Amino acid sequence: MAKLEIKPSTTTMSIGETVQLDLTATDTKNRVYENITAHWNSDNTPVAQINKSGLVTAVKPGSATLTATFSGKTAALKMTVVPPSLGRLEIQPSEATIPINGFQQFKAIVIDEKNQIQKDVKISWQTDRPQIAWITNEGVLYALETGTVLVKATAKGKTASAKVSVVPPPAPE
C-alpha cells in the first residue's frame, strides 16, 4: 500500500457537531482498495470522540489528532473544536423603571447558533448616558438622576439593549 487519506479534511468543528470520516487507501499504482476496515483513534477523547466506523463527535473546545490505521499504515488529521458561533444576545429585563438611588441587576443571555445557552462568555456592559445611570461589569445598574437610559450588553460582536427609565424616588411617608 502506498497511501492513506482521511476525508473530508475538515479541521474545525463546533461543539456538538458530528462528521463522518472515510479512509481511502491506494496502492503504488494509485488503485483504490475496496471495503477496508480501519482502526480509528482520538488522542484527546474529552475534545473529540471517534467511533469504530469513523464518526467524530466534537465534545469541548481544544484540539485532537484523529488517526486511522490500516494494514500497518496510519493517516492522521488534526481537529480543532471551537464553541458554536453566537446566534444572539438577550438582556433581562428588557425594560425597567428604577427610582433615583435605586439599582437593577441585568442579565445577559448568550444563545449560540444551535439555540443553546452559552455560559462563561465575557459580557461588556455600558449605558448611553452614564450621568443618569451607570452600570458595573457585573450588570448592576445604579440610578443617579431622572431620565431615560439605554443599557447595552456586548459579547462576541453581538449587542443587545434594554430601556431604563429613572424616576424620582418615592415620597417619604
Short mmCIF file of C-alpha atoms in Angstrom, two decimals:
data_model
loop_
_atom_site.label_atom_id
_atom_site.label_comp_id
_atom_site.label_asym_id
_atom_site.label_seq_id
_atom_site.Cartn_x
_atom_site.Cartn_y
_atom_site.Cartn_z
CA MET A 1 0.00 0.00 0.00
CA ALA A 2 1.30 3.44 -0.93
CA LYS A 3 -1.03 5.99 0.60
CA LEU A 4 -3.80 6.52 3.16
CA GLU A 5 -6.01 9.60 3.09
CA ILE A 6 -8.70 10.73 5.52
CA LYS A 7 -11.69 12.57 4.04
CA PRO A 8 -13.19 15.05 4.49
CA SER A 9 -10.18 17.07 5.51
CA THR A 10 -12.33 19.20 7.83
CA THR A 11 -10.12 20.56 10.58
CA THR A 12 -12.56 22.68 12.60
CA MET A 13 -15.82 21.61 14.19
CA SER A 14 -18.23 23.28 16.62
CA ILE A 15 -19.20 21.64 19.90
CA GLY A 16 -21.97 19.10 19.30
CA GLU A 17 -21.25 18.65 15.60
CA THR A 18 -20.61 15.25 14.09
CA VAL A 19 -18.80 14.37 10.89
CA GLN A 20 -18.26 11.02 9.22
CA LEU A 21 -14.64 10.42 8.24
CA ASP A 22 -13.70 7.99 5.50
CA LEU A 23 -10.34 6.42 4.82
CA THR A 24 -9.09 5.89 1.29
CA ALA A 25 -6.19 3.51 0.73
CA THR A 26 -4.35 3.36 -2.60
CA ASP A 27 -1.55 1.17 -3.83
CA THR A 28 1.61 2.19 -5.69
CA LYS A 29 -0.32 2.17 -8.99
CA ASN A 30 -2.95 4.50 -7.49
CA ARG A 31 -5.57 1.75 -7.35
CA VAL A 32 -8.10 2.17 -4.54
CA TYR A 33 -8.58 -0.62 -2.03
CA GLU A 34 -12.25 -1.56 -1.63
CA ASN A 35 -14.14 -2.33 1.61
CA ILE A 36 -11.31 -1.56 4.01
CA THR A 37 -11.79 -1.58 7.77
CA ALA A 38 -9.65 0.93 9.63
CA HIS A 39 -8.90 1.26 13.32
CA TRP A 40 -9.89 4.82 14.35
CA ASN A 41 -8.50 6.66 17.35
CA SER A 42 -8.53 10.11 19.01
CA ASP A 43 -5.60 11.20 21.14
CA ASN A 44 -7.88 13.55 23.12
CA THR A 45 -11.32 11.99 23.66
CA PRO A 46 -12.54 14.74 26.03
CA VAL A 47 -12.30 17.08 22.99
CA ALA A 48 -13.16 14.85 20.01
CA GLN A 49 -14.52 11.31 20.16
CA ILE A 50 -14.46 8.90 17.25
CA ASN A 51 -16.26 5.59 16.98
CA LYS A 52 -15.11 2.42 15.21
CA SER A 53 -16.75 3.50 11.94
CA GLY A 54 -15.04 6.93 11.87
CA LEU A 55 -17.90 9.10 13.14
CA VAL A 56 -16.39 12.07 15.00
CA THR A 57 -18.26 14.00 17.72
CA ALA A 58 -16.95 17.39 18.85
CA VAL A 59 -17.24 17.48 22.65
CA LYS A 60 -15.45 20.55 24.04
CA PRO A 61 -13.04 23.26 22.84
CA GLY A 62 -9.50 22.12 22.18
CA SER A 63 -7.59 20.05 19.67
CA ALA A 64 -7.19 16.37 18.98
CA THR A 65 -5.35 14.24 16.46
CA LEU A 66 -7.58 11.64 14.83
CA THR A 67 -5.87 8.64 13.31
CA ALA A 68 -6.89 5.78 11.06
CA THR A 69 -4.72 2.68 10.81
CA PHE A 70 -4.98 0.11 8.05
CA SER A 71 -2.55 -2.61 7.04
CA GLY A 72 0.26 -1.22 9.19
CA LYS A 73 0.00 2.36 7.87
CA THR A 74 -1.50 5.33 9.68
CA ALA A 75 -3.10 8.56 8.45
CA ALA A 76 -3.72 11.49 10.79
CA LEU A 77 -5.98 14.52 10.85
CA LYS A 78 -5.59 17.38 13.32
CA MET A 79 -9.03 18.52 14.54
CA THR A 80 -9.85 21.74 16.40
CA VAL A 81 -13.12 22.02 18.31
CA VAL A 82 -14.49 25.51 18.87
CA PRO A 83 -17.55 26.81 20.69
CA PRO A 84 -20.56 27.33 18.41
CA SER A 85 -20.93 30.79 16.88
CA LEU A 86 -23.01 33.28 18.78
CA GLY A 87 -26.54 33.40 17.40
CA ARG A 88 -27.96 36.19 19.53
CA LEU A 89 -27.67 38.05 22.79
CA GLU A 90 -30.60 38.94 25.04
CA ILE A 91 -30.89 41.16 28.12
CA GLN A 92 -33.25 40.53 31.02
CA PRO A 93 -35.16 42.52 31.94
CA SER A 94 -35.64 44.20 28.57
CA GLU A 95 -37.20 47.27 30.25
CA ALA A 96 -37.03 48.65 33.78
CA THR A 97 -38.17 51.60 35.85
CA ILE A 98 -35.84 52.48 38.72
CA PRO A 99 -36.04 55.28 41.29
CA ILE A 100 -33.09 57.63 41.81
CA ASN A 101 -30.53 55.93 44.11
CA GLY A 102 -32.04 52.55 43.21
CA PHE A 103 -30.38 49.72 41.35
CA GLN A 104 -31.30 46.92 38.97
CA GLN A 105 -29.44 43.71 38.17
CA PHE A 106 -29.39 42.94 34.45
CA LYS A 107 -28.55 39.55 32.99
CA ALA A 108 -27.19 38.88 29.51
CA ILE A 109 -28.17 35.59 27.92
CA VAL A 110 -25.85 34.31 25.21
CA ILE A 111 -27.52 31.95 22.74
CA ASP A 112 -25.45 30.12 20.13
CA GLU A 113 -26.29 29.23 16.54
CA LYS A 114 -27.78 25.94 17.76
CA ASN A 115 -30.15 27.78 20.12
CA GLN A 116 -28.24 26.61 23.20
CA ILE A 117 -27.47 28.94 26.10
CA GLN A 118 -23.74 29.50 26.46
CA LYS A 119 -22.09 30.06 29.83
CA ASP A 120 -18.80 31.72 30.75
CA VAL A 121 -18.94 34.24 27.92
CA LYS A 122 -17.43 37.64 28.71
CA ILE A 123 -20.05 40.39 28.63
CA SER A 124 -19.23 44.10 28.34
CA TRP A 125 -21.81 46.46 29.85
CA GLN A 126 -22.37 50.18 29.22
CA THR A 127 -25.04 52.86 29.26
CA ASP A 128 -25.51 55.60 26.72
CA ARG A 129 -25.99 58.26 29.44
CA PRO A 130 -23.76 57.48 32.45
CA GLN A 131 -24.72 60.76 34.11
CA ILE A 132 -28.26 59.33 34.53
CA ALA A 133 -27.33 55.73 35.35
CA TRP A 134 -24.10 53.75 35.26
CA ILE A 135 -23.58 50.01 35.12
CA THR A 136 -20.93 47.73 36.64
CA ASN A 137 -19.01 44.97 34.86
CA GLU A 138 -21.43 42.53 36.54
CA GLY A 139 -24.53 44.18 35.03
CA VAL A 140 -25.75 46.11 38.11
CA LEU A 141 -27.23 49.47 37.10
CA TYR A 142 -27.22 52.37 39.58
CA ALA A 143 -29.69 55.23 39.01
CA LEU A 144 -28.34 58.75 39.61
CA GLU A 145 -30.90 61.18 38.21
CA THR A 146 -34.21 61.19 36.33
CA GLY A 147 -34.22 60.40 32.63
CA THR A 148 -34.09 57.57 30.15
CA VAL A 149 -31.04 55.46 29.50
CA LEU A 150 -30.17 52.61 27.17
CA VAL A 151 -28.26 49.69 28.72
CA LYS A 152 -26.10 47.78 26.25
CA ALA A 153 -24.54 44.35 26.63
CA THR A 154 -21.93 43.19 24.12
CA ALA A 155 -20.46 39.71 23.63
CA LYS A 156 -18.55 38.28 20.68
CA GLY A 157 -19.57 41.16 18.42
CA LYS A 158 -23.30 40.95 19.22
CA THR A 159 -25.15 43.68 21.12
CA ALA A 160 -28.44 43.70 22.99
CA SER A 161 -30.08 46.63 24.76
CA ALA A 162 -32.66 47.42 27.41
CA LYS A 163 -34.53 50.66 28.05
CA VAL A 164 -34.41 52.06 31.58
CA SER A 165 -36.46 54.93 32.99
CA VAL A 166 -35.05 56.58 36.10
CA VAL A 167 -37.83 58.25 38.10
CA PRO A 168 -37.88 60.41 41.25
CA PRO A 169 -37.68 58.44 44.48
CA PRO A 170 -40.98 57.69 46.25
CA ALA A 171 -42.20 60.45 48.53
CA PRO A 172 -41.49 59.82 52.23
CA GLU A 173 -44.48 58.72 54.24
#
